[in-house]
XYZ file of C-alpha atoms in Angstrom:
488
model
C -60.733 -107.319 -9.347
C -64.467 -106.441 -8.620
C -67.022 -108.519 -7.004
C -70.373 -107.791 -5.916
C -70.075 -103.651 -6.312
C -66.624 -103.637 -4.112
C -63.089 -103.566 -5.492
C -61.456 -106.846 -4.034
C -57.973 -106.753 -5.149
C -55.745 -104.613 -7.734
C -54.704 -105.844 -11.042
C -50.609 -106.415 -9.989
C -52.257 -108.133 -6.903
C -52.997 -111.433 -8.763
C -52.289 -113.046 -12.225
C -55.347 -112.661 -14.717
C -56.896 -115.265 -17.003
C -58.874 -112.574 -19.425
C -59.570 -115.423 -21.894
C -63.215 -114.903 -23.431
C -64.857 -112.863 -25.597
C -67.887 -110.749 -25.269
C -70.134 -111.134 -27.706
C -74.262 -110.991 -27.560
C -74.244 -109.821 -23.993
C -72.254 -112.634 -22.623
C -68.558 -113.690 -21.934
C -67.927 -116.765 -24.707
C -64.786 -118.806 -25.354
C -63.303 -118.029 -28.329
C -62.744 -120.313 -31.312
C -59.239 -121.608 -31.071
C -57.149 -121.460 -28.155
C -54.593 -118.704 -29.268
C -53.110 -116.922 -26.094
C -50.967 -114.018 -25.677
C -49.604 -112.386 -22.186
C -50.021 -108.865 -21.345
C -47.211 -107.209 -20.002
C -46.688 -104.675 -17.589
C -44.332 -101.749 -18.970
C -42.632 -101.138 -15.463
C -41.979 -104.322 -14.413
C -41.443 -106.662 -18.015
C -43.662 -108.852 -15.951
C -46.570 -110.839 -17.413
C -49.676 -109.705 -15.717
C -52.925 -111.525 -17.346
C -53.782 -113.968 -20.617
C -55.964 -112.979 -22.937
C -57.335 -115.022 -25.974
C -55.988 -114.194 -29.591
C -59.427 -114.078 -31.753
C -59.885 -115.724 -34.717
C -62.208 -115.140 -38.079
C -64.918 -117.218 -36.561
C -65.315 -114.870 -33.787
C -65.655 -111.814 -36.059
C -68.466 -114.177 -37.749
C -70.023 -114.477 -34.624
C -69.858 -110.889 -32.980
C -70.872 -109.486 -36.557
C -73.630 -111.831 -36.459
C -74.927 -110.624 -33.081
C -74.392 -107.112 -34.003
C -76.452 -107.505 -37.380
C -79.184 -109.237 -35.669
C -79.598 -106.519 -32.541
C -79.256 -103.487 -34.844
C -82.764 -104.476 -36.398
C -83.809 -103.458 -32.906
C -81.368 -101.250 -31.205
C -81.786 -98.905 -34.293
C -85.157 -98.200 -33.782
C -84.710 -97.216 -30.298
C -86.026 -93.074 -29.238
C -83.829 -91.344 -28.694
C -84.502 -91.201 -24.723
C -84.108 -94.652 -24.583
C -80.741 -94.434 -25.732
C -79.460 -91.451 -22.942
C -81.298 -93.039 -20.251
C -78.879 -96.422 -21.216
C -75.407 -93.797 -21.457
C -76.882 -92.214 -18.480
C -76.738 -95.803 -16.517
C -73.640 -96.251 -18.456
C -72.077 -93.330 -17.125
C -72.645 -93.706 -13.518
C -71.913 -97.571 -13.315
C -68.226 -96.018 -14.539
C -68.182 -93.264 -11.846
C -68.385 -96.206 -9.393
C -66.031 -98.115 -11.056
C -63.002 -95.704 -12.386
C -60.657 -96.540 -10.284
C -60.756 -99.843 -11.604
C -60.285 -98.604 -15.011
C -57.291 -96.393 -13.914
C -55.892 -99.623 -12.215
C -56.441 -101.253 -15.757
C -54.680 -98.252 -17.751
C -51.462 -98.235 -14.945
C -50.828 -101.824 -15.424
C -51.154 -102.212 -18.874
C -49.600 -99.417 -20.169
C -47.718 -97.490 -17.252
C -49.168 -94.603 -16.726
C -48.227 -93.222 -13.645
C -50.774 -92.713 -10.926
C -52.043 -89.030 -11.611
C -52.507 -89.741 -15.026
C -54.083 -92.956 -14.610
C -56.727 -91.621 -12.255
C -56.659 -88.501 -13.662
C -57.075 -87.692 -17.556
C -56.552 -91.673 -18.465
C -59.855 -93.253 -16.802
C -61.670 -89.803 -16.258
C -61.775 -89.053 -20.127
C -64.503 -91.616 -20.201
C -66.753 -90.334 -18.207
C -66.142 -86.607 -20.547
C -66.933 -88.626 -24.170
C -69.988 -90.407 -21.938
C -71.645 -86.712 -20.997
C -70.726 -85.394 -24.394
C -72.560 -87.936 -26.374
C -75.397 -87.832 -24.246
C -75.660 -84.080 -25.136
C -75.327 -84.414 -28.405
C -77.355 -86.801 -28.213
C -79.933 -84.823 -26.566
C -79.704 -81.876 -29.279
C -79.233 -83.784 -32.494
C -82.244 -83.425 -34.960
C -82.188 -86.425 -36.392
C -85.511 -85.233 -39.272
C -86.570 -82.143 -40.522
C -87.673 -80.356 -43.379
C -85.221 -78.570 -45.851
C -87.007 -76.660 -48.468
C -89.272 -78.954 -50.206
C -88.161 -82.536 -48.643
C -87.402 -84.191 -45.334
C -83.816 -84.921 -44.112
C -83.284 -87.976 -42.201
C -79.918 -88.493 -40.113
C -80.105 -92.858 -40.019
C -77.456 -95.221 -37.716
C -74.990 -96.861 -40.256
C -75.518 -99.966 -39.093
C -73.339 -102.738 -37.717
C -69.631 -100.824 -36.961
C -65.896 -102.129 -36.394
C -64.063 -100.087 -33.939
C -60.482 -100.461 -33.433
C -58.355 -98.960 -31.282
C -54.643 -98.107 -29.788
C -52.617 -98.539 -26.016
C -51.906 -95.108 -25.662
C -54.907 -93.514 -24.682
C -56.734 -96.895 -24.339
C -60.198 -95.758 -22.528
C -59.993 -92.572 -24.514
C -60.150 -93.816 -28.175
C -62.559 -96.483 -26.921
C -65.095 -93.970 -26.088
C -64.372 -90.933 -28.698
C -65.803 -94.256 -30.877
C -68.171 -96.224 -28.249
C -70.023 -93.258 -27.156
C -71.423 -91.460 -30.348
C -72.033 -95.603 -31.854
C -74.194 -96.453 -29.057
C -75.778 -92.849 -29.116
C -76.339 -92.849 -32.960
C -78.482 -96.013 -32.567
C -75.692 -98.602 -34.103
C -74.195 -101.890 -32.916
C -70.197 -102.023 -32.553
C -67.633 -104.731 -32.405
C -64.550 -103.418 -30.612
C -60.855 -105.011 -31.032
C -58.824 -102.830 -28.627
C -55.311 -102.810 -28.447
C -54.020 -106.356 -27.718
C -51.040 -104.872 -25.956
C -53.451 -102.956 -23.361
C -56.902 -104.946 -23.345
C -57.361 -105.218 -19.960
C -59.226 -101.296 -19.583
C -61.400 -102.465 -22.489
C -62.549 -105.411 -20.740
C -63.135 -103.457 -17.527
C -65.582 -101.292 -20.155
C -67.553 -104.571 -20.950
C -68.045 -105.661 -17.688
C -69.520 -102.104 -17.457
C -71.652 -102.361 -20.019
C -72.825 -105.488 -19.610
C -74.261 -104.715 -15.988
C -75.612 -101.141 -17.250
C -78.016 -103.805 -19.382
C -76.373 -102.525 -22.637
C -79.018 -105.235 -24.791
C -77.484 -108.306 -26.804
C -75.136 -107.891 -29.544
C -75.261 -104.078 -28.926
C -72.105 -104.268 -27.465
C -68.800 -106.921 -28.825
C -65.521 -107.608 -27.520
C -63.065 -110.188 -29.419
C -59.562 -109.429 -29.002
C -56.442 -110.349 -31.183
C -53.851 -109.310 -33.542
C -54.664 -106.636 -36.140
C -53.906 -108.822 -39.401
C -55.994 -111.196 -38.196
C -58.987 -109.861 -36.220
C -58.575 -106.539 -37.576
C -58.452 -107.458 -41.268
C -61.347 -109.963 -40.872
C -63.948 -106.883 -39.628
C -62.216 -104.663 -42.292
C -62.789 -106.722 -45.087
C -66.245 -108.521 -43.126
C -69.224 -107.512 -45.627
C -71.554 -107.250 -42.853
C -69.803 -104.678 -40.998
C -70.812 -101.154 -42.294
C -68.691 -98.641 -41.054
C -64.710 -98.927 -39.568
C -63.394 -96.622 -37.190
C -59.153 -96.689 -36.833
C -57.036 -95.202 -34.544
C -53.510 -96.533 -34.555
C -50.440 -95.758 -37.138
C -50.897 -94.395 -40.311
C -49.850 -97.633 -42.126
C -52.578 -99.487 -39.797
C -54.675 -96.896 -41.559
C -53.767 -97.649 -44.869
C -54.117 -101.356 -44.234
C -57.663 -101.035 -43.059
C -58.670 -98.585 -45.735
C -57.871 -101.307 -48.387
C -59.228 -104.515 -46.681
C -62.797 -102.074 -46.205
C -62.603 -100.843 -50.488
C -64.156 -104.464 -51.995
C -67.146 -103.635 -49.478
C -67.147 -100.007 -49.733
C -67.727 -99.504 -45.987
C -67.396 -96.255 -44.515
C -63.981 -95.625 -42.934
C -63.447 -93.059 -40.588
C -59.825 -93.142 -39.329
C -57.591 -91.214 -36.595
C -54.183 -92.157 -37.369
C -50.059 -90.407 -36.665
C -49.248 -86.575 -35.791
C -46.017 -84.576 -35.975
C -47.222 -81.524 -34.444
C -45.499 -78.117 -34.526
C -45.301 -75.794 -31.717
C -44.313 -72.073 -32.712
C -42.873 -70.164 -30.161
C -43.470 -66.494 -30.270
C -40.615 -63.994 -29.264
C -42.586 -62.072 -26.479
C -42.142 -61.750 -22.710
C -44.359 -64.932 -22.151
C -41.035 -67.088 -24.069
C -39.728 -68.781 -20.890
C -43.396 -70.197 -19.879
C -44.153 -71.134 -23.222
C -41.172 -73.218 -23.521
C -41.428 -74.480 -20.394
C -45.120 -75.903 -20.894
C -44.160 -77.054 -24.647
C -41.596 -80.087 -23.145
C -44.334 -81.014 -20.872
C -47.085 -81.192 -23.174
C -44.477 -83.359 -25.600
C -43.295 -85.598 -22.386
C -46.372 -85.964 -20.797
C -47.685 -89.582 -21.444
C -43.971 -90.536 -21.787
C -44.797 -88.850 -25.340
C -46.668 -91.221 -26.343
C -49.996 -88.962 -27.436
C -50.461 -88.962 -31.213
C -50.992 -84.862 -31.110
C -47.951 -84.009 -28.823
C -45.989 -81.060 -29.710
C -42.769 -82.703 -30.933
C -41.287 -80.042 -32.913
C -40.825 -76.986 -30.964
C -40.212 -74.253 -33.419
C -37.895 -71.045 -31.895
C -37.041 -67.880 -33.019
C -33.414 -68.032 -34.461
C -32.328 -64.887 -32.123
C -33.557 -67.010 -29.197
C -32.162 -70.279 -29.659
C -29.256 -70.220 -26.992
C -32.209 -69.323 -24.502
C -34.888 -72.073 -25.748
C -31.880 -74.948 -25.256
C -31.489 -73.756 -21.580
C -35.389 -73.605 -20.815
C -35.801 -76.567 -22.874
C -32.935 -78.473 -21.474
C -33.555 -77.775 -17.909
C -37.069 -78.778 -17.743
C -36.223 -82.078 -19.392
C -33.748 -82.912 -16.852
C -36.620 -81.890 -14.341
C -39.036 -84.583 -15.816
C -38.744 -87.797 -13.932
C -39.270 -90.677 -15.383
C -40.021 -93.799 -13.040
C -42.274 -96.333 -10.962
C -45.647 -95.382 -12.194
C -46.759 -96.055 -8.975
C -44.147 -93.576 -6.951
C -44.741 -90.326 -6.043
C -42.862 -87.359 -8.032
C -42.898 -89.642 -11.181
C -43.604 -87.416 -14.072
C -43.675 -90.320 -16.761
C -43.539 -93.729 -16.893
C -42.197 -96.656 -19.606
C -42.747 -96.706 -22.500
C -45.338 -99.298 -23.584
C -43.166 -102.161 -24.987
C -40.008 -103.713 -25.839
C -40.465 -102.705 -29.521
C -41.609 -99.349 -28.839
C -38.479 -98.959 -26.671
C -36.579 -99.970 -29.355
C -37.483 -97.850 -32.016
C -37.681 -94.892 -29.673
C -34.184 -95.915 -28.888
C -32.882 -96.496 -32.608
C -34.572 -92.697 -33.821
C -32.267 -91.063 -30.899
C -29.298 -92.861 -32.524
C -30.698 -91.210 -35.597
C -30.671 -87.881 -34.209
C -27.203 -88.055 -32.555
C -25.929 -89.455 -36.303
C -27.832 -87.420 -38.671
C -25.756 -84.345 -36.820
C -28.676 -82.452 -34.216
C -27.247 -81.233 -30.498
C -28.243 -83.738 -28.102
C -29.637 -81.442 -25.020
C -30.767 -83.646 -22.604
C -31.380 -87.413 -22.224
C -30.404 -89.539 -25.150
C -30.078 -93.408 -25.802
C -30.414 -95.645 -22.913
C -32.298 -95.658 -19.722
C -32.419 -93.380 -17.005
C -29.935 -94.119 -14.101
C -30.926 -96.567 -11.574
C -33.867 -97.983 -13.954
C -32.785 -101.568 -15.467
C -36.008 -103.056 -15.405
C -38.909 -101.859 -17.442
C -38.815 -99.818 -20.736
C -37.884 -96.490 -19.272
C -36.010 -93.936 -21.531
C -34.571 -90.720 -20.740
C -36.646 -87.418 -21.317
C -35.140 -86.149 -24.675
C -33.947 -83.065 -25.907
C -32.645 -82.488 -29.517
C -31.513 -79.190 -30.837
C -30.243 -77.379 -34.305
C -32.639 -80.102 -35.804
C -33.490 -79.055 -39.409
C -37.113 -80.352 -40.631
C -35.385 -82.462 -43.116
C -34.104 -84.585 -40.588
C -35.765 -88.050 -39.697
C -36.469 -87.088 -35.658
C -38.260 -83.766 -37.395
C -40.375 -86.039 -39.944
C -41.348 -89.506 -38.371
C -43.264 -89.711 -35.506
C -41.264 -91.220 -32.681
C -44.093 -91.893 -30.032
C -41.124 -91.386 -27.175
C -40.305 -88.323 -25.003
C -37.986 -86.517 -27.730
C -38.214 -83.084 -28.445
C -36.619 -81.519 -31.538
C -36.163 -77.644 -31.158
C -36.052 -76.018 -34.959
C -35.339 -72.102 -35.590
C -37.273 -69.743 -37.746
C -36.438 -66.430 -38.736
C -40.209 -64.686 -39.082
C -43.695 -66.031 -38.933
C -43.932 -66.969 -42.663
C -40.778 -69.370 -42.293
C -42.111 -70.818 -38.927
C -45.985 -71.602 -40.924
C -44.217 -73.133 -43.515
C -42.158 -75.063 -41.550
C -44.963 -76.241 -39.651
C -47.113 -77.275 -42.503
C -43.817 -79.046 -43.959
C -45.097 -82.369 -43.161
C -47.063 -85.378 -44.101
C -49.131 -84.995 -41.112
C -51.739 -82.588 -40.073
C -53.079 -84.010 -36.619
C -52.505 -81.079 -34.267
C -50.372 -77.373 -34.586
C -49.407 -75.367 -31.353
C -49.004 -71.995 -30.802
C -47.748 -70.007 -27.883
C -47.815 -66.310 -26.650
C -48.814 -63.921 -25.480
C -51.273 -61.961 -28.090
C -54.176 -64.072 -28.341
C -55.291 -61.740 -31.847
C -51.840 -62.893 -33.089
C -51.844 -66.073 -32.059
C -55.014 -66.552 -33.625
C -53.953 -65.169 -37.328
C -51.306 -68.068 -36.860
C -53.426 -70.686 -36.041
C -56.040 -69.963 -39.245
C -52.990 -70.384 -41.196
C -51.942 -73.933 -39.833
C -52.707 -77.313 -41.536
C -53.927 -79.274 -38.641
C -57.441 -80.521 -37.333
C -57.232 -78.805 -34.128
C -54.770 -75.958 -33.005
C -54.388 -74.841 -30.106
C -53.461 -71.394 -28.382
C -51.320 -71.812 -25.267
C -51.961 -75.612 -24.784
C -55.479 -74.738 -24.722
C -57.934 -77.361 -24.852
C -61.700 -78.228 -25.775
C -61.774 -81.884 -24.025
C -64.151 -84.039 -25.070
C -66.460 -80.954 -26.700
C -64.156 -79.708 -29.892
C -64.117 -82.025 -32.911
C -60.704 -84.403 -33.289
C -58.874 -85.645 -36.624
C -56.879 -84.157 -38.987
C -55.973 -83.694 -42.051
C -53.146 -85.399 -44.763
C -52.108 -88.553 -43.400
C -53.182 -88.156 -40.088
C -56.846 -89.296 -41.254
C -60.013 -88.350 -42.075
C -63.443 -87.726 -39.811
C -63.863 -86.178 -36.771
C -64.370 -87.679 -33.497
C -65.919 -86.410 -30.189
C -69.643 -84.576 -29.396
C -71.676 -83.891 -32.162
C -68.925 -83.987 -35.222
C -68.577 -87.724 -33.469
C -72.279 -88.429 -33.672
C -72.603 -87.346 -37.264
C -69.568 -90.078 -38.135
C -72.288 -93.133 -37.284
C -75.253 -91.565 -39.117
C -76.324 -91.355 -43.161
C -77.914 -88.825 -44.395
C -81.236 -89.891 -46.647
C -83.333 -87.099 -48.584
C -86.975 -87.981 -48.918
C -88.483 -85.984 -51.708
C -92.414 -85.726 -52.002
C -94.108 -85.907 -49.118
C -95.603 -84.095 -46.596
């Protein structure tokens, strides 16, 4: 797909071999020859091979890791932004690429492919570098010196949904903090990842810096959780991924830093701004075909408003179009899988049979659609927060509409969950709006969809995790803290 600094051919163009690893600043074969197809959502259509890793090649990439962090940690500080500097603009050249990468694997449609998809790398890239840039990494505190150290040698693993995203809210601050990283991306969408490598290997990221082995999470990912060379794991994925890493990390006591589900809550204030807060809630929760671990799922309505929340809610879902990624007007795409399909699919059964109003949408696939892992845009209301659509996170386009009766019942509703990834709240008195939002049990909240991109910290709290990703609270993850009493 790239050859010599000019884009050749797209990724549906031709069928990919993506068999090696890269480990130590090269592409190596891995250690047995495991395979597994990547599919392309839209189509059901295998679209490249990539290698299914094996303990052996978490030996070796930890191995390379350990032996270049002896170096690579020792590195000024200007050493390391002039490399994310190169880093950076070797990716400007190259995003489309990526964004071809991100549509195939996990189809995202065009505009969010080229758009937030692939250019959210170059965002973590400028926002590491500043921290970067800022961080005092010694200084005297009263009588003794502080120290900020890298970690050391760190697993990163990460999900399909936001593929180049999670790859560099973790990438970014590891390489800037002065550690080595072994990265296991999703093996349903590796193909953006590998794009990344190729990236960093000709932005002369040094040896063992930098590792790639794909393959299945109980196997590669419980080998670098469990791996007592590996100092630090960072996890995005499901919150029973999160669990599973967690334990395999406790016998070596590594750090473990870990993004995992959301079931966020989106209060809707009865004010004159009610129709356009509605309105923008079902996009937020559609956009990425809802898959987006902080999407507003549960829009929460004043009880004197419901009739007119259905018919905002309603009619913008049926406005949504899901289809081709690659055709114009297409809103959102497939899902990413036949099993995601399938549970999306079996949790709008739910719905329908645990007694909420279906709205909009519902179980099967939108009309003229019979290939690919398209579902309808979803609307659910006179959902109670007991029911299972209001307490597991689907990862689909299905929005459950809840009523409260006054601000009290709508807080507690929203913090009645075991989740505390993201909180919404919409309206049209920013002083108000902001009393809410102190009150809510989520990492980030935000105030009319607002947003602080790749500069405001990211994690959450109960079982959606525990660290912060992204600019400086990112940078701190990958760094100890040592107190040197004494001297001078």
């Amino acid at each position: 797909w790239y050859n010599g600094g000019h884009r050749v051919t797209t990724l549906e163009d031709i069928g990919m071999d993506k068999l090696n690893f890269y480990i130590n600043g090269g592409w190596v074969k891995p250690s047995e020859n495991k395979t597994l197809d990547v599919i392309n959502p839209a189509t059901e259509c295998a679209v490249a091979t990539i290698s299914l890793g094996s303990l052996a090649d978490v030996n070796l990439a930890v191995s390379s890791a350990r032996t270049a962090f002896k170096s690579y940690s020792q590195t000024p500080v200007s050493q390391r932004i002039e490399l994310l500097t190169s880093i950076r603009e070797i990716y400007k050249r190259r995003v489309d690429d990526v964004a071809d990468a991100i549509q195939t694997e996990m189809g995202a449609p065009t505009s969010l492919a080229k758009g937030a998809q692939a250019m959210v790398g170059l965002a973590h890239l400028k926002a590491a570098i500043s921290a970067l840039g800022k961080h005092e990494f010694e200084y005297q505190h009263d009588q003794f010196i502080i120290r900020h150290e890298p970690i050391g040698v760190c697993g990163l693993i990460t999900p399909w949904n936001w593929p180049v995203n999670q790859v560099f809210a973790k990438l970014a601050p590891c390489i800037a903090a002065g550690c080595t990283a072994i990265l296991k991306p999703s093996e349903i969408a590796p193909l953006s990842a590998m794009v990344i490598a190729e990236i960093f290997h000709e932005a002369g990221v040094p040896a063992g810096v930098f590792n790639l082995v794909n393959g299945l999470g109980p196997v590669v990912g419980e080998a670098m959780s469990s791996h007592p060379d590996i100092d630090m794991m960072s996890f995005t994925g499901s919150t029973r991924g999160g669990v599973a890493v967690a334990k395999a990390s406790a016998d070596s006591v590594k750090r473990v830093s870990q993004e995992l589900g959301g079931k966020s809550a989106n209060i809707i204030l009865d004010d004159s701004h009610f129709e356009k807060s509605v309105t923008t809630g079902v996009d937020f929760c559609m956009g990425n075909t809802g898959q987006s671990c902080n999407a507003p799922t549960r829009m929460l309505v004043p009880a004197n408003r419901k009739a007119e929340a259905f018919s905002i809610a309603t009619k913008r879902a049926e406005e949504t179009v899901s289809g081709d990624p690659k055709a114009d007007g297409t809103n959102i795409g497939p899902l990413v899988s036949d099993v995601q399909f399938t549970k999306v699919q079996e949790l709008i059964e739910k719905g329908i049979s645990e007694g909420a109003t279906l709205l909009a949408g519902g179980i099967g696939k939108p009309a003229g659609l019979d290939k690919g892992y398209y579902v309808k845009p979803t609307v659910f209301g006179d959902v109670t927060n007991n029911m299972t659509i209001a307490r597991e996170e689907i990862f689909g386009p299905v929005l459950s509409i809840i009523t409260y009766e006054g601000i009290d019942e709508a807080v507690s509703i929203a913090n009645d969950t075991e989740y505390g990834l993201a909180a919404y709240v919409a309206g049209e008195n920013k002083r108000k709006l902001t009393a809410i939002a102190r009150r809510l049990r989520a990492g980030q909240v935000h105030i009319n969809y607002g947003s602080g991109g790749a500069d405001a910290p990211f994690g959450g709290y109960k079982k959606s995790g525990n660290g912060r990703e992204k600019a400086e609270w990112g940078l701190e993850e990958f760094l100890e803290v040592k107190a040197i009493m004494g001297g001078l």
